[in-house]
Amino acid sequence: MPIPDADKPLETLREESIDQLIMNYGHGRLSRFAFEERLDKAISAHEHQQLIEISEDLELEVDEQFIQVKRAEMGSRYASAPRASKETFFNIFWGTTRTGNWKAPKTIYMINLFGGAELDFTEATFDSNDTTINIICVFGGVSLLINDNFKVKSRMLAFFGGSDNHSGSTSQPQGPNITIQGIALFGGVSTEIKYSLRESLRGFAKQIRNEIR
């Protein structure tokens, strides 16, 4: 016997409601305006009844194909054969950039001296679900870009510098765990979400709609 919606955890019901919105929008049952209006309400809803009302009149139910596509497009990518891996960056009067579908190792060592680095993990393939970044930053900076479903812990010590962690939490499938640790002296380390949850869901819904047309 199915569990009544009112008895489900709020975040579970939120994810189910959003999936049903995307399913119906993708198949042309909802206009773009109606989809985006309901999506905003679903993301900000604080009560079960709000989520129930958002999707109760929608005809199409989420199927297995939708679930598989969602996992492929919105889930984090991991190497088919996880391995113990590490990479070291030396940025001395220099800078490093990693973006696109690059291989993110399990352990990263970074030394910045009058240099900087930008690591964009949003499209990366991870060798492990747990990634550790060890940083020594002197008169330099490190910028980390992540997806909204990543979990980031910062253990940085900052002296005449700063360490900002703007990662968030979401009901979407849990992504990688990233731990940042080290020292920043006259430098800084920042963690930012590249795309908001709303932007990621809108992009996924648009992709579904374009593929069905």
XYZ file of C-alpha atoms in Angstrom:
213
model
C 0.000 0.000 0.000
C 1.528 3.363 -1.035
C 2.512 5.776 1.725
C 0.159 8.798 1.785
C 1.826 12.018 0.647
C 1.084 13.666 3.988
C 3.166 11.002 5.780
C 6.268 11.302 3.596
C 9.316 13.363 4.636
C 8.923 16.898 3.302
C 12.072 16.738 1.148
C 10.987 13.434 -0.409
C 7.604 14.886 -1.318
C 9.292 18.021 -2.681
C 11.495 15.981 -4.998
C 8.525 13.892 -6.182
C 6.447 17.016 -6.873
C 9.275 18.664 -8.816
C 9.852 15.486 -10.843
C 6.170 15.379 -11.762
C 6.278 19.045 -12.788
C 9.248 18.382 -15.068
C 7.582 15.266 -16.502
C 4.393 17.127 -17.414
C 6.212 20.198 -18.723
C 8.509 18.013 -20.816
C 5.503 16.325 -22.438
C 3.783 19.626 -23.160
C 1.083 19.356 -20.488
C 2.212 22.550 -18.750
C 3.099 25.933 -20.235
C 6.500 27.398 -19.487
C 4.919 30.102 -17.309
C 2.894 27.576 -15.290
C 5.906 25.282 -14.896
C 8.225 28.023 -13.619
C 5.561 29.452 -11.297
C 4.886 26.041 -9.756
C 8.590 25.212 -9.598
C 9.272 28.335 -7.527
C 6.458 27.379 -5.156
C 7.725 23.801 -4.850
C 11.281 24.896 -4.012
C 10.101 27.316 -1.315
C 7.230 25.219 0.128
C 7.348 24.555 3.872
C 4.251 22.364 4.234
C 3.132 19.051 2.777
C -0.203 20.440 1.627
C 1.506 23.119 -0.457
C 3.432 20.462 -2.371
C 0.375 18.243 -2.761
C -1.608 21.101 -4.301
C 1.208 21.952 -6.717
C 1.104 18.566 -8.449
C -2.260 16.968 -7.629
C -3.887 18.005 -10.941
C -1.042 16.722 -13.136
C -1.882 13.681 -15.237
C 1.495 12.184 -16.128
C 3.365 10.197 -13.507
C 7.141 9.850 -13.412
C 8.307 6.651 -15.137
C 11.517 4.605 -15.034
C 12.891 6.239 -18.184
C 12.594 9.668 -16.570
C 14.408 8.433 -13.462
C 17.269 7.016 -15.531
C 17.624 10.228 -17.560
C 17.602 12.303 -14.382
C 20.341 10.202 -12.798
C 22.464 10.538 -15.930
C 21.995 14.281 -16.343
C 21.721 15.613 -12.784
C 23.649 13.043 -10.797
C 27.369 13.466 -10.198
C 29.718 11.461 -12.414
C 32.119 8.945 -10.894
C 34.917 6.973 -12.505
C 33.806 3.456 -13.450
C 36.694 2.022 -11.434
C 37.340 4.259 -8.399
C 40.994 4.448 -7.423
C 43.206 6.131 -4.859
C 44.473 9.218 -6.689
C 46.083 12.544 -5.993
C 47.222 15.648 -7.843
C 49.474 18.508 -6.767
C 49.267 22.108 -7.966
C 52.095 24.621 -7.506
C 50.962 28.165 -8.333
C 53.910 30.501 -7.792
C 53.315 33.783 -9.587
C 51.063 31.627 -11.713
C 47.507 30.342 -11.962
C 45.715 27.047 -12.544
C 42.266 26.496 -14.031
C 40.338 23.245 -14.221
C 36.948 23.264 -15.900
C 34.722 21.088 -18.052
C 34.765 17.290 -17.746
C 38.088 16.894 -15.968
C 39.140 14.102 -13.626
C 38.854 15.187 -9.998
C 41.202 13.064 -7.858
C 40.480 11.839 -4.348
C 43.160 14.118 -2.855
C 44.379 17.498 -4.092
C 47.427 19.331 -2.738
C 47.702 23.006 -3.627
C 50.411 25.555 -2.828
C 49.695 29.121 -3.930
C 52.369 31.780 -3.547
C 51.367 35.026 -5.246
C 49.253 32.813 -7.471
C 45.726 31.535 -7.745
C 43.536 28.683 -8.883
C 39.978 28.089 -10.067
C 38.619 24.560 -9.837
C 35.202 24.101 -11.451
C 33.762 20.785 -10.242
C 30.317 21.195 -11.834
C 31.070 18.896 -14.796
C 33.964 16.933 -13.324
C 34.225 13.148 -13.064
C 35.148 12.142 -9.514
C 37.443 9.284 -8.558
C 35.772 9.087 -5.162
C 32.653 10.260 -3.348
C 34.979 11.913 -0.815
C 37.476 14.483 -2.087
C 39.952 16.355 0.115
C 41.690 19.588 -0.919
C 44.771 20.533 1.113
C 45.680 24.200 0.625
C 48.561 26.485 1.555
C 47.730 29.914 0.202
C 50.033 32.914 0.711
C 49.173 36.139 -1.107
C 46.956 34.184 -3.441
C 43.445 32.903 -3.890
C 41.474 29.740 -4.580
C 38.010 29.693 -6.144
C 35.933 26.503 -6.083
C 32.752 26.182 -8.170
C 30.311 23.424 -7.250
C 26.824 22.122 -7.925
C 24.028 22.731 -5.469
C 23.917 19.082 -4.361
C 27.575 18.958 -3.257
C 28.392 18.849 0.449
C 31.389 21.019 1.346
C 33.176 21.201 4.722
C 35.746 23.936 5.271
C 38.487 23.540 7.884
C 40.616 26.416 6.658
C 42.610 28.639 9.018
C 42.805 32.203 7.725
C 45.287 34.852 8.918
C 44.821 38.256 7.342
C 42.772 36.417 4.764
C 39.397 34.777 4.397
C 37.569 31.528 3.767
C 34.007 31.704 2.445
C 31.831 28.627 1.999
C 28.580 29.392 0.165
C 27.579 25.807 -0.544
C 23.944 24.936 0.018
C 21.672 21.983 0.654
C 19.021 20.514 -1.614
C 16.609 17.628 -1.905
C 18.304 16.445 -5.070
C 20.439 13.256 -5.027
C 23.461 13.719 -2.818
C 26.612 14.626 -4.681
C 30.268 14.353 -3.680
C 31.612 15.294 -0.257
C 34.414 17.847 -0.505
C 36.616 18.751 2.460
C 38.812 21.867 2.283
C 41.610 22.221 4.819
C 44.802 24.227 5.203
C 46.031 27.762 5.790
C 45.372 31.062 4.017
C 47.818 33.884 4.814
C 47.050 37.202 3.144
C 44.935 35.143 0.782
C 41.493 33.650 0.476
C 39.508 30.551 -0.412
C 35.923 30.787 -1.666
C 33.345 28.138 -2.491
C 30.446 29.177 -4.713
C 27.482 27.421 -6.284
C 27.759 27.895 -10.041
C 24.126 27.148 -10.801
C 21.251 27.458 -8.350
C 18.866 24.557 -7.813
C 16.223 26.442 -9.795
C 18.582 26.974 -12.738
C 19.636 23.320 -12.753
C 16.034 22.082 -12.696
C 14.956 24.529 -15.400
C 17.820 23.396 -17.608
C 16.944 19.732 -17.100
C 13.262 20.372 -17.837
C 14.167 22.269 -21.014
C 16.337 19.368 -22.143
C 13.507 16.858 -21.565
C 11.083 19.042 -23.537
C 13.484 19.480 -26.463
C 14.162 15.732 -26.674
C 10.459 14.871 -26.736
C 9.577 17.387 -29.452
